[in-house]
Amino acid sequence: MKKLKYALFTGCTAKQSTPEQMMSTMAVARKLDIELIELTEASCCGASHLQDYDDFLSLVLNARNIAYAEKHGLTMVTICNTCQLNTAMTKHRLDKNPELKARVNEKLSEVGLEYKGTSNVIHFLYAIIDDFGLDKIREMVVKPLSQFNIAPFYGCHNIRPSELHDESHKQKENPYNPTSLDDLIIACGGKNVDYEEKNKCCGFHVELQAPHTAAVLTGNAIAGATDNNADMMVTPCPLCHLKLDTQTKSASEAIGREVSLPVLHMQQMIGLALGCSAAELGLKHHVTEVNFI
Amino acid sequence: MSTNKISTQKVNFKVFRFNADVDYLPYYENYTMDVTSEEVVLDVLNRIKWDHDGSFSYRRSCRHGICGACAIKVNGRSTLACKESMTTMVEYFGNEITLEPLSTKRAVKDMIIDKGDFWEKHAAATPYLVADIDECPSCENLVSPHDAEELDEADLCIQCGACHYACPVVEINSDFFGPAAFAAAYRFESDVRDNDKQRLIDVNEEKQGVWDCVKCFECAEVCPKDINPIDKITKLHQMAFKRGVAKNNVATRHAVGFLHSIKKHGMLDEGGLVLYSEGAHIVKHIPVALQMFRKGKIVMPWNMPKSDNLDEIQKLIKSSSTVKF
């Protein structure tokens, strides 16, 4: 197989509140011999909040990010569900609407850039599934996670709206019964846990403006995983991770029950199975301690 | 399906049963049936009633996806029973199919729910045109095709409730209007003839308004009419800023804070955003922030990373901004 090479859009959390996500992404890429060219010019995607304020500006900024991936002639890989949604949504809207694309390009031309629509935008999870292949992961596992029940937490913005995501994926995901993360857990030797909240919302986006709603959603998710005998959770989204890892106190208070589970980033889970060390994967950066390593 | 041949397969149905008059708790009844590739979910409901149990209850009327009466949940997915093909459901979920009302909490009898909360919130969103139109006009009140496009198909809503009962916020915050009511509000806010002043204020209230939307896209996914309610919610957010209705509160500052941060760093300054949004209320985040700090999860302001070519980003913000707050 030809060596896989992508333009990496890290997003903002990987550089700030989830350093372990950046570390484990690079560690896993090294193990899998995937080359990631970091888009250091990229701006924040707006996280679906700038979109509430100024839609056109958010389109221009996201188109600029994609334009840099296009300059490299590479598919853009995201490591955050919300980055994935906002970037792919921008691509979708510009590719479908030549008039809007022209208006955006008129602005981009002021800084010597152009959005062409030539680069696909996919989340790292689906790059691994669609391009690298789970069979190959399975062959490379040296330390299977066979002693663990692992609850997948998909995160909304990777699975909904399915119409958008189907455009960039080779293997379609059923948003009501997603399987990609379950398959990845199994490929890493773990036992996947089925529970009602696996495709539900973590509440991250309203943490400031509706803290009770956000806390109940987080609490329900951890409780659902716990009640189905999960030893840990795993998620492809750093925002879900922040919520599930750092907000257990408010979540427990909101649902009137003590809940807490170690939560791995998808990259950390793969890294563990491939034999990366805890230090390489940044496990010490978790607020809810990963106590089984 | 490309083939015209009708195929048949065995499907096990687990069906929610409850009669508020005689039952304390709901229970599930199992039915195994041969289902043909031609059938829709409503056909299955009919056959349960006609062939198995005449007391089985559900709402149905038009059978054409217009009245919105027959929305139920199939394996947790809200859908219009008369529109949803059984073949698609089996492709989606396999041969074990669970049929439930839109909200098990609000069940009255089997698939029938008390939709009172839905209608109450729908009504509260002023879902009608408020306009000074001459009762005896001498000519038609024309709306140009361009203006009509602004409605963006929000007028296709059939009030089936699929999105409302799929919304996780509706479940938690009993005041929250919900996606269908917001789509209705958008439908009239985007109508050039409408001159209501209160509607946009109502849907922006903290207690019930659009700012509590968690952005999970459940509503966009379930809508049988492809109305994309969350897109309408986003547009109501934008309208609030454009029409000067947005209040200066944590929710609006949270949206605007992204712009400030991107202008300064290209990237989002997470701590700066919380400070900008919360103001003095940031103190309540200190316990969690300290925990995060100890784990190396907080970047100090003086170490904030910046995007390369930040000048480009700043230039684009200057030339492409369309809103002021």
Coordinates of C-alpha atoms in Angstrom, one line a residue:
Chain A
M1 CA 0.0 0.0 0.0
K2 CA 1.2 3.5 -0.8
K3 CA 2.1 5.5 2.2
L4 CA -0.8 7.5 3.5
K5 CA -0.3 11.2 3.7
Y6 CA -2.8 13.8 4.9
A7 CA -3.0 17.5 5.8
L8 CA -3.7 17.6 9.6
F9 CA -6.2 20.2 10.9
T10 CA -5.5 20.0 14.6
G11 CA -8.2 22.3 15.8
C12 CA -7.8 24.4 19.0
T13 CA -8.2 22.0 21.9
A14 CA -5.4 19.7 20.7
K15 CA -3.1 22.7 21.3
Q16 CA -4.6 23.7 24.6
S17 CA -6.9 21.6 26.8
T18 CA -6.3 18.2 25.3
P19 CA -2.5 18.0 24.7
E20 CA -2.7 14.3 25.1
Q21 CA -4.8 14.2 22.0
M22 CA -2.1 15.8 19.9
M23 CA 0.5 13.6 21.4
S24 CA -1.4 10.4 20.8
T25 CA -2.4 11.4 17.2
M26 CA 1.3 11.8 16.3
A27 CA 2.3 8.6 18.2
V28 CA -0.3 6.6 16.3
A29 CA 0.5 8.2 13.0
R30 CA 4.2 7.2 13.5
K31 CA 3.2 3.6 14.4
L32 CA 0.9 3.3 11.3
D33 CA 3.5 5.1 9.1
I34 CA 0.9 7.8 8.2
E35 CA 2.4 11.1 7.3
L36 CA 0.6 14.1 8.8
I37 CA 1.4 17.6 7.5
E38 CA 0.2 20.0 10.1
L39 CA -1.8 23.0 8.8
T40 CA -0.1 25.6 11.1
E41 CA -1.9 28.4 9.2
A42 CA -5.3 27.1 10.0
S43 CA -7.7 29.2 12.2
C44 CA -10.4 28.0 14.5
C45 CA -13.4 26.5 12.7
G46 CA -15.8 28.6 14.7
A47 CA -17.0 25.5 16.6
S48 CA -20.6 26.1 15.3
H49 CA -20.8 29.3 17.5
L50 CA -19.2 31.8 15.2
Q51 CA -21.7 30.3 12.7
D52 CA -24.5 31.6 15.0
Y53 CA -23.0 35.1 14.8
D54 CA -21.6 35.6 11.3
D55 CA -22.3 32.9 8.8
F56 CA -20.4 34.3 5.9
L57 CA -17.3 35.1 7.9
S58 CA -17.2 31.5 9.2
L59 CA -17.5 30.2 5.6
V60 CA -14.6 32.4 4.5
L61 CA -12.4 31.3 7.4
N62 CA -13.1 27.6 7.0
A63 CA -12.7 27.8 3.2
R64 CA -9.2 29.4 3.9
N65 CA -8.3 26.3 6.1
I66 CA -9.3 23.9 3.3
A67 CA -7.5 26.0 0.7
Y68 CA -4.3 25.3 2.6
A69 CA -4.9 21.6 2.5
E70 CA -5.6 22.0 -1.3
K71 CA -2.3 23.8 -1.7
H72 CA -0.6 20.6 -0.4
G73 CA -2.8 18.6 -2.7
L74 CA -3.8 16.5 0.3
T75 CA -7.0 15.3 1.9
M76 CA -7.6 17.2 5.1
V77 CA -7.8 15.1 8.3
T78 CA -9.5 16.5 11.4
I79 CA -9.2 15.1 14.9
C80 CA -12.3 16.9 16.4
N81 CA -15.9 16.1 15.5
T82 CA -16.9 19.7 15.6
C83 CA -14.0 20.8 13.3
Q84 CA -15.1 18.0 11.0
L85 CA -18.7 19.2 10.9
N86 CA -17.9 22.8 10.3
T87 CA -15.2 22.2 7.8
A88 CA -17.1 19.6 5.9
M89 CA -20.3 21.7 6.0
T90 CA -18.4 24.6 4.5
K91 CA -17.1 22.3 1.7
H92 CA -20.6 21.0 1.1
R93 CA -22.2 24.4 0.9
L94 CA -19.5 25.9 -1.4
D95 CA -19.4 22.9 -3.7
K96 CA -23.2 22.9 -4.1
N97 CA -23.5 26.7 -4.6
P98 CA -21.2 28.2 -7.3
E99 CA -22.5 31.7 -6.5
L100 CA -21.6 31.4 -2.8
K101 CA -18.2 29.9 -3.7
A102 CA -17.5 32.8 -6.0
R103 CA -18.3 35.3 -3.2
V104 CA -16.1 33.4 -0.7
N105 CA -13.3 33.2 -3.3
E106 CA -13.5 37.0 -3.9
K107 CA -12.6 37.5 -0.3
L108 CA -9.9 34.8 -0.3
S109 CA -8.3 36.3 -3.3
E110 CA -7.5 39.4 -1.2
V111 CA -4.9 37.2 0.6
G112 CA -3.9 35.3 -2.5
L113 CA -5.8 32.1 -1.7
E114 CA -8.5 30.2 -3.6
Y115 CA -11.0 27.5 -2.5
K116 CA -11.2 25.0 -5.3
G117 CA -13.0 22.1 -3.7
T118 CA -10.3 19.5 -4.6
S119 CA -9.5 18.3 -1.1
N120 CA -11.8 15.8 0.8
V121 CA -12.3 16.5 4.5
I122 CA -12.4 13.4 6.8
H123 CA -12.1 12.7 10.5
F124 CA -9.0 10.6 11.4
L125 CA -11.3 7.8 12.6
Y126 CA -12.6 7.4 9.1
A127 CA -9.2 7.8 7.5
I128 CA -8.2 4.8 9.5
I129 CA -11.3 2.9 8.7
D130 CA -11.6 3.8 5.0
D131 CA -8.0 4.2 3.9
F132 CA -5.8 2.3 6.4
G133 CA -8.1 -0.6 7.2
L134 CA -9.1 -2.3 10.4
D135 CA -7.6 -5.6 9.2
K136 CA -4.2 -4.0 9.2
I137 CA -4.7 -2.5 12.6
R138 CA -5.7 -6.0 13.9
E139 CA -2.5 -7.4 12.5
M140 CA -0.4 -4.7 14.2
V141 CA -1.9 -5.1 17.6
V142 CA 0.8 -6.2 20.1
K143 CA -1.0 -5.5 23.4
P144 CA -4.7 -6.3 22.8
L145 CA -7.2 -4.6 25.1
S146 CA -8.8 -8.0 25.7
Q147 CA -9.3 -7.5 29.4
F148 CA -11.5 -4.4 29.0
N149 CA -15.1 -3.6 28.2
I150 CA -14.9 -0.4 26.3
A151 CA -17.9 1.9 25.7
P152 CA -17.7 3.9 22.4
F153 CA -19.0 7.4 22.6
Y154 CA -19.4 8.6 19.0
G155 CA -20.1 12.3 19.4
C156 CA -22.8 14.0 17.4
H157 CA -20.8 15.8 14.8
N158 CA -19.2 12.8 13.3
I159 CA -22.5 11.0 12.7
R160 CA -25.1 13.7 12.1
P161 CA -26.3 15.0 9.7
S162 CA -25.6 11.6 8.0
E163 CA -26.2 13.1 4.6
L164 CA -23.2 15.4 5.0
H165 CA -20.9 12.7 6.4
D166 CA -21.9 10.2 3.7
E167 CA -20.3 12.5 1.2
S168 CA -16.9 12.1 2.6
H169 CA -17.0 8.5 3.8
K170 CA -16.5 5.3 1.8
Q171 CA -18.3 3.2 4.5
K172 CA -21.6 4.7 5.5
E173 CA -22.4 5.1 9.1
N174 CA -25.9 4.6 10.5
P175 CA -26.4 7.5 12.9
Y176 CA -28.9 5.4 14.9
N177 CA -26.7 2.4 15.1
P178 CA -23.1 3.5 14.4
T179 CA -20.5 0.8 14.2
S180 CA -17.1 2.4 13.2
L181 CA -15.9 2.9 16.8
D182 CA -17.2 -0.4 17.9
D183 CA -15.3 -2.1 15.1
L184 CA -12.2 -0.2 16.0
I185 CA -12.5 -1.3 19.7
I186 CA -12.8 -4.9 18.5
A187 CA -9.8 -4.5 16.1
C188 CA -7.8 -3.3 19.2
G189 CA -8.8 -6.5 20.9
G190 CA -11.3 -4.9 23.3
K191 CA -14.9 -5.8 24.0
N192 CA -17.3 -3.2 22.8
V193 CA -20.1 -2.1 25.1
D194 CA -23.5 -1.4 23.7
Y195 CA -25.5 1.2 25.5
E196 CA -28.2 3.7 24.7
E197 CA -26.2 6.9 25.0
K198 CA -23.4 5.9 22.6
N199 CA -24.7 8.1 19.8
K200 CA -26.1 10.8 22.0
C201 CA -25.0 14.3 22.8
C202 CA -22.5 15.1 25.6
G203 CA -23.8 18.7 26.1
F204 CA -20.5 20.4 25.5
H205 CA -21.8 23.2 23.4
V206 CA -24.1 24.6 26.0
E207 CA -21.9 24.1 29.0
L208 CA -21.7 27.9 29.7
Q209 CA -25.3 28.9 28.7
A210 CA -27.2 25.9 29.9
P211 CA -25.0 24.2 32.5
H212 CA -27.8 21.9 33.9
T213 CA -28.7 20.5 30.5
A214 CA -25.1 20.0 29.7
A215 CA -24.4 18.2 32.9
V216 CA -27.4 15.9 32.7
L217 CA -26.3 14.8 29.2
T218 CA -22.8 14.1 30.4
G219 CA -24.0 12.3 33.5
N220 CA -26.5 10.1 31.4
A221 CA -23.7 9.1 29.1
I222 CA -21.3 8.0 31.8
A223 CA -24.1 6.3 33.7
G224 CA -25.2 4.4 30.6
A225 CA -21.7 3.2 30.0
T226 CA -21.2 2.2 33.7
D227 CA -24.5 0.3 33.9
N228 CA -23.5 -1.8 30.9
N229 CA -20.2 -2.8 32.6
A230 CA -17.8 -0.5 30.8
D231 CA -14.4 -0.2 32.3
M232 CA -13.7 2.9 30.2
M233 CA -15.1 5.0 27.4
V234 CA -13.5 6.0 24.2
T235 CA -14.3 8.9 21.9
P236 CA -13.0 10.4 18.6
C237 CA -14.0 13.9 19.8
P238 CA -11.8 16.1 22.1
L239 CA -14.9 18.2 23.1
C240 CA -16.8 15.1 24.2
H241 CA -13.6 14.0 26.0
L242 CA -13.3 17.3 27.9
K243 CA -16.9 17.0 29.0
L244 CA -16.7 13.3 30.0
D245 CA -13.2 13.6 31.6
T246 CA -13.3 16.9 33.4
Q247 CA -16.9 17.5 34.3
T248 CA -17.8 14.4 36.3
K249 CA -18.5 16.4 39.4
S250 CA -21.3 18.6 37.9
A251 CA -22.5 15.6 36.0
S252 CA -22.8 13.6 39.1
E253 CA -24.7 16.3 40.9
A254 CA -27.0 16.9 38.0
I255 CA -28.2 13.2 37.8
G256 CA -27.9 12.6 41.6
R257 CA -25.5 9.8 41.3
E258 CA -21.7 9.5 41.5
V259 CA -20.4 8.8 38.0
S260 CA -16.8 8.6 36.8
L261 CA -15.1 6.5 34.1
P262 CA -11.7 6.8 32.5
V263 CA -12.1 8.2 29.0
L264 CA -9.6 7.5 26.2
H265 CA -9.2 9.4 23.0
M266 CA -9.6 7.1 20.1
Q267 CA -5.9 7.7 19.3
Q268 CA -4.9 6.7 22.8
M269 CA -6.8 3.4 22.5
I270 CA -5.2 2.5 19.2
G271 CA -1.8 3.6 20.7
L272 CA -2.1 1.3 23.7
A273 CA -3.0 -1.7 21.5
L274 CA -0.1 -0.9 19.2
G275 CA 2.3 -0.8 22.2
C276 CA 2.9 2.9 22.7
S277 CA 3.8 3.9 26.2
A278 CA 1.5 5.8 28.6
A279 CA 3.9 8.8 28.4
E280 CA 3.8 8.9 24.6
L281 CA 0.0 8.9 24.7
G282 CA -0.2 11.6 27.4
L283 CA -2.3 9.6 29.8
K284 CA -1.1 11.8 32.7
H285 CA -3.1 14.7 31.3
H286 CA -6.5 13.2 32.2
V287 CA -8.5 14.6 35.0
T288 CA -10.3 11.3 35.6
E289 CA -7.3 9.1 36.0
V290 CA -6.6 6.3 33.7
N291 CA -5.8 3.9 36.5
F292 CA -5.5 0.6 34.7
I293 CA -2.2 1.2 32.9
Chain B
M1 CA -34.9 -0.9 -5.1
S2 CA -34.2 -1.5 -8.7
T3 CA -36.0 -4.8 -8.9
N4 CA -39.8 -5.0 -9.1
K5 CA -40.0 -8.4 -7.5
I6 CA -41.7 -8.4 -4.2
S7 CA -39.7 -10.2 -1.5
T8 CA -40.8 -11.4 1.9
Q9 CA -38.9 -11.8 5.1
K10 CA -39.5 -12.7 8.7
V11 CA -39.3 -9.8 11.2
N12 CA -39.6 -9.9 14.9
F13 CA -41.4 -6.9 16.3
K14 CA -41.2 -5.8 19.9
V15 CA -44.1 -3.5 20.4
F16 CA -44.6 -1.0 23.3
R17 CA -47.9 -1.5 25.0
F18 CA -49.6 0.6 27.6
N19 CA -53.1 1.7 28.5
A20 CA -53.1 4.5 31.0
D21 CA -56.6 3.5 32.1
V22 CA -55.7 0.1 33.3
D23 CA -51.9 -0.3 33.4
Y24 CA -49.4 0.9 36.0
L25 CA -46.4 0.1 33.8
P26 CA -45.8 -0.3 30.1
Y27 CA -44.8 -3.7 28.7
Y28 CA -43.6 -5.0 25.3
E29 CA -45.5 -7.5 23.2
N30 CA -43.7 -9.6 20.6
Y31 CA -45.1 -10.3 17.2
T32 CA -43.4 -12.2 14.4
M33 CA -44.6 -11.4 10.9
D34 CA -43.7 -12.0 7.3
V35 CA -43.1 -8.5 5.9
T36 CA -43.0 -7.8 2.2
S37 CA -40.7 -5.3 0.5
E38 CA -43.7 -3.3 -0.5
E39 CA -44.9 -2.5 3.0
V40 CA -44.4 0.6 5.1
V41 CA -44.3 0.7 8.9
L42 CA -48.0 1.7 9.0
D43 CA -48.9 -1.5 7.3
V44 CA -47.3 -3.4 10.1
L45 CA -49.3 -1.3 12.7
N46 CA -52.5 -2.1 10.8
R47 CA -51.7 -5.8 10.7
I48 CA -51.0 -5.9 14.4
K49 CA -54.4 -4.4 15.0
W50 CA -56.3 -6.4 12.4
D51 CA -54.6 -9.8 12.8
H52 CA -53.4 -9.9 16.4
D53 CA -55.0 -7.5 18.8
G54 CA -57.9 -5.2 18.0
S55 CA -57.2 -3.1 21.1
F56 CA -53.8 -2.0 19.7
S57 CA -53.9 1.8 19.3
Y58 CA -52.1 4.3 17.1
R59 CA -52.9 7.5 15.2
R60 CA -53.2 7.5 11.5
S61 CA -55.0 9.6 9.0
C62 CA -53.8 10.7 5.6
R63 CA -51.4 7.9 4.7
H64 CA -49.5 10.3 2.5
G65 CA -47.0 12.0 4.8
I66 CA -49.1 15.1 5.1
C67 CA -51.1 15.0 8.3
G68 CA -48.2 14.1 10.6
A69 CA -50.4 11.9 12.8
C70 CA -48.6 8.6 12.6
A71 CA -45.1 9.5 13.7
I72 CA -43.6 6.8 16.0
K73 CA -40.1 5.6 16.9
V74 CA -38.6 2.6 15.2
N75 CA -35.6 1.3 17.1
G76 CA -35.2 4.7 18.7
R77 CA -35.5 6.6 15.4
S78 CA -38.5 8.9 15.0
T79 CA -40.3 8.4 11.7
L80 CA -43.5 8.8 9.9
A81 CA -45.0 5.3 9.8
C82 CA -46.9 5.9 6.6
K83 CA -43.8 7.0 4.7
E84 CA -41.1 4.7 6.1
S85 CA -40.5 1.5 4.1
M86 CA -40.0 -1.7 6.1
T87 CA -37.2 -2.7 3.7
T88 CA -35.2 0.4 4.7
M89 CA -35.8 -0.3 8.4
V90 CA -34.6 -3.8 8.1
E91 CA -31.6 -2.6 6.2
Y92 CA -30.9 -0.1 9.0
F93 CA -31.6 -2.3 12.0
G94 CA -31.8 -6.0 10.9
N95 CA -34.8 -8.2 11.7
E96 CA -35.3 -7.2 15.3
I97 CA -37.5 -4.2 15.2
T98 CA -38.8 -2.2 18.2
L99 CA -41.9 0.0 17.8
E100 CA -42.5 2.7 20.4
P101 CA -44.4 5.9 20.7
L102 CA -42.5 9.1 20.1
S103 CA -42.2 9.6 23.8
T104 CA -42.7 6.7 26.1
K105 CA -43.1 9.1 29.0
R106 CA -46.1 10.7 27.4
A107 CA -47.8 7.5 26.3
V108 CA -51.5 7.4 26.7
K109 CA -52.4 4.2 24.9
D110 CA -49.8 2.2 23.0
M111 CA -48.4 4.4 20.2
I112 CA -50.7 7.3 21.1
I113 CA -49.0 10.1 23.2
D114 CA -50.3 13.2 24.8
K115 CA -48.8 15.8 22.5
G116 CA -50.0 18.7 24.6
D117 CA -46.5 20.0 25.4
F118 CA -45.7 20.1 21.7
W119 CA -48.8 22.1 20.8
E120 CA -48.3 24.5 23.7
K121 CA -44.8 25.4 22.6
H122 CA -45.8 25.5 19.0
A123 CA -48.5 28.1 19.8
A124 CA -46.1 30.1 22.0
A125 CA -43.8 30.6 19.0
T126 CA -46.5 32.7 17.3
P127 CA -46.8 30.3 14.3
Y128 CA -48.8 32.6 12.1
L129 CA -48.4 35.7 10.0
V130 CA -48.7 39.0 11.8
A131 CA -49.3 41.7 9.2
D132 CA -51.4 44.7 8.4
I133 CA -52.9 43.4 5.3
D134 CA -56.0 45.0 3.9
E135 CA -59.0 42.7 4.5
C136 CA -60.4 43.7 1.1
P137 CA -57.3 44.2 -1.0
S138 CA -57.7 45.5 -4.5
C139 CA -54.8 43.3 -5.7
E140 CA -52.9 40.2 -4.5
N141 CA -50.2 40.6 -1.8
L142 CA -47.4 39.3 -3.9
V143 CA -44.2 37.8 -2.6
S144 CA -41.4 37.5 -5.1
P145 CA -39.8 34.1 -5.7
H146 CA -36.6 35.5 -4.3
D147 CA -38.3 36.5 -1.0
A148 CA -40.2 33.2 -0.9
E149 CA -36.9 31.3 -1.0
E150 CA -36.0 32.9 2.3
L151 CA -38.5 30.5 3.9
D152 CA -36.2 27.8 3.0
E153 CA -38.8 25.0 3.1
A154 CA -39.7 25.8 6.8
D155 CA -43.3 26.0 5.6
L156 CA -43.3 22.3 4.8
C157 CA -43.5 21.3 8.5
I158 CA -46.4 19.0 9.2
Q159 CA -46.1 19.3 13.0
C160 CA -45.6 15.5 13.3
G161 CA -43.4 16.0 16.4
A162 CA -40.6 13.7 15.3
C163 CA -37.9 16.3 15.9
H164 CA -39.5 17.6 19.1
Y165 CA -39.4 14.2 20.8
A166 CA -35.9 13.4 19.4
C167 CA -34.5 16.6 20.9
P168 CA -32.5 15.9 24.1
V169 CA -33.0 19.4 25.4
V170 CA -36.8 19.1 25.3
E171 CA -36.4 16.1 27.6
I172 CA -34.3 18.0 30.2
N173 CA -35.5 21.6 30.0
S174 CA -39.4 21.6 30.1
D175 CA -39.5 25.3 29.1
F176 CA -37.4 24.8 25.9
F177 CA -39.5 25.5 22.8
G178 CA -38.0 22.7 20.8
P179 CA -36.9 22.4 17.1
A180 CA -40.4 22.3 15.5
A181 CA -41.5 25.5 17.3
F182 CA -38.3 27.2 16.3
A183 CA -38.8 26.1 12.7
A184 CA -42.3 27.6 12.8
A185 CA -40.9 30.8 14.3
Y186 CA -38.3 31.0 11.5
R187 CA -41.0 30.4 8.9
F188 CA -42.8 33.6 9.9
E189 CA -39.7 35.6 10.8
S190 CA -38.4 35.0 7.3
D191 CA -41.7 36.1 5.7
V192 CA -41.3 39.6 4.2
R193 CA -45.0 40.3 5.0
D194 CA -44.6 39.6 8.7
N195 CA -44.1 42.5 11.1
D196 CA -44.4 40.9 14.5
K197 CA -41.9 42.3 17.0
Q198 CA -42.3 39.9 19.8
R199 CA -41.7 36.5 18.2
L200 CA -37.9 36.9 17.8
I201 CA -37.6 38.2 21.3
D202 CA -39.6 35.2 22.6
V203 CA -37.4 32.6 20.9
N204 CA -34.3 34.3 22.2
E205 CA -35.3 34.2 25.9
E206 CA -32.8 32.3 28.0
K207 CA -35.5 30.2 29.7
Q208 CA -37.0 28.7 26.5
G209 CA -35.1 30.0 23.6
V210 CA -32.7 28.9 20.8
W211 CA -29.5 29.4 22.9
D212 CA -30.1 26.2 24.8
C213 CA -29.8 24.1 21.6
V214 CA -27.0 21.6 22.1
K215 CA -26.3 21.3 18.3
C216 CA -26.7 17.6 18.3
F217 CA -28.4 17.5 14.9
E218 CA -30.9 14.9 16.0
C219 CA -33.7 17.1 14.6
A220 CA -32.0 17.4 11.2
E221 CA -31.5 13.7 11.1
V222 CA -35.1 12.7 11.9
C223 CA -37.2 15.2 10.0
P224 CA -39.3 13.3 7.5
K225 CA -39.8 16.5 5.5
D226 CA -36.1 17.4 5.3
I227 CA -36.8 20.8 6.9
N228 CA -33.5 20.8 8.8
P229 CA -34.7 22.5 12.0
I230 CA -31.3 23.1 13.4
D231 CA -30.5 25.2 10.3
K232 CA -33.5 27.3 11.1
I233 CA -32.3 27.6 14.7
T234 CA -28.9 28.8 13.5
K235 CA -30.7 31.4 11.3
L236 CA -32.8 32.6 14.3
H237 CA -29.5 33.1 16.1
Q238 CA -28.2 35.1 13.2
M239 CA -31.4 37.1 12.9
A240 CA -31.2 38.0 16.6
F241 CA -27.8 39.6 16.0
K242 CA -28.8 41.3 12.7
R243 CA -32.0 42.8 14.1
G244 CA -30.5 43.9 17.4
V245 CA -32.7 41.6 19.5
A246 CA -29.7 39.6 20.9
K247 CA -29.2 40.5 24.5
N248 CA -25.8 40.9 26.1
N249 CA -25.6 37.6 28.0
V250 CA -23.4 34.6 28.4
A251 CA -24.8 32.8 25.3
T252 CA -24.4 35.7 22.9
R253 CA -21.0 36.6 24.2
H254 CA -20.0 33.0 23.8
A255 CA -20.8 33.3 20.1
V256 CA -19.2 36.7 19.6
G257 CA -16.2 35.6 21.8
F258 CA -15.0 33.3 19.0
L259 CA -14.6 36.3 16.7
H260 CA -12.5 38.2 19.2
S261 CA -10.3 35.2 19.9
I262 CA -9.8 34.4 16.2
K263 CA -9.0 38.0 15.5
K264 CA -6.3 37.9 18.2
H265 CA -4.8 34.4 17.8
G266 CA -6.3 32.8 14.7
M267 CA -7.0 30.0 17.1
L268 CA -9.5 29.9 19.9
D269 CA -8.2 31.0 23.2
E270 CA -10.2 28.7 25.4
G271 CA -9.6 30.5 28.7
G272 CA -10.1 33.8 27.1
L273 CA -13.5 32.7 25.7
V274 CA -14.8 31.5 29.0
L275 CA -13.7 34.8 30.6
Y276 CA -15.2 36.9 27.8
S277 CA -18.5 34.9 28.0
E278 CA -18.8 34.6 31.8
G279 CA -17.3 37.9 33.0
A280 CA -17.2 37.9 36.8
H281 CA -19.0 34.6 36.8
I282 CA -15.8 32.9 35.7
V283 CA -15.2 32.2 39.4
K284 CA -17.6 29.2 39.3
H285 CA -15.2 27.5 36.8
I286 CA -12.2 27.8 39.0
P287 CA -12.4 24.4 40.8
V288 CA -12.5 22.5 37.4
A289 CA -9.9 24.9 35.9
L290 CA -7.5 24.1 38.8
Q291 CA -7.9 20.4 38.3
M292 CA -7.2 20.9 34.6
F293 CA -4.2 23.1 35.3
R294 CA -2.7 20.4 37.5
K295 CA -3.0 18.0 34.6
G296 CA -1.4 20.4 32.1
K297 CA -4.6 21.2 30.3
I298 CA -4.5 25.0 30.7
V299 CA -2.4 27.2 28.5
M300 CA -1.4 30.5 30.1
P301 CA -2.3 33.7 28.1
W302 CA 1.4 34.4 27.5
N303 CA 1.8 31.0 25.9
M304 CA -1.2 31.1 23.7
P305 CA -0.4 29.5 20.3
K306 CA -1.1 31.6 17.3
S307 CA -2.0 30.6 13.7
D308 CA 0.7 31.2 11.1
N309 CA -0.1 34.0 8.7
L310 CA -2.4 35.6 11.3
D311 CA -2.4 38.8 9.2
E312 CA -4.4 37.0 6.5
I313 CA -7.0 36.0 9.1
Q314 CA -7.2 39.5 10.4
K315 CA -7.5 40.9 6.9
L316 CA -10.3 38.5 6.1
I317 CA -12.2 39.3 9.3
K318 CA -12.0 42.9 8.4
S319 CA -13.3 42.4 4.8
S320 CA -15.7 39.6 5.3
S321 CA -17.5 40.4 8.6
T322 CA -21.3 40.9 8.0
V323 CA -22.5 41.5 11.6
K324 CA -21.8 43.9 14.3
F325 CA -22.6 43.4 18.0

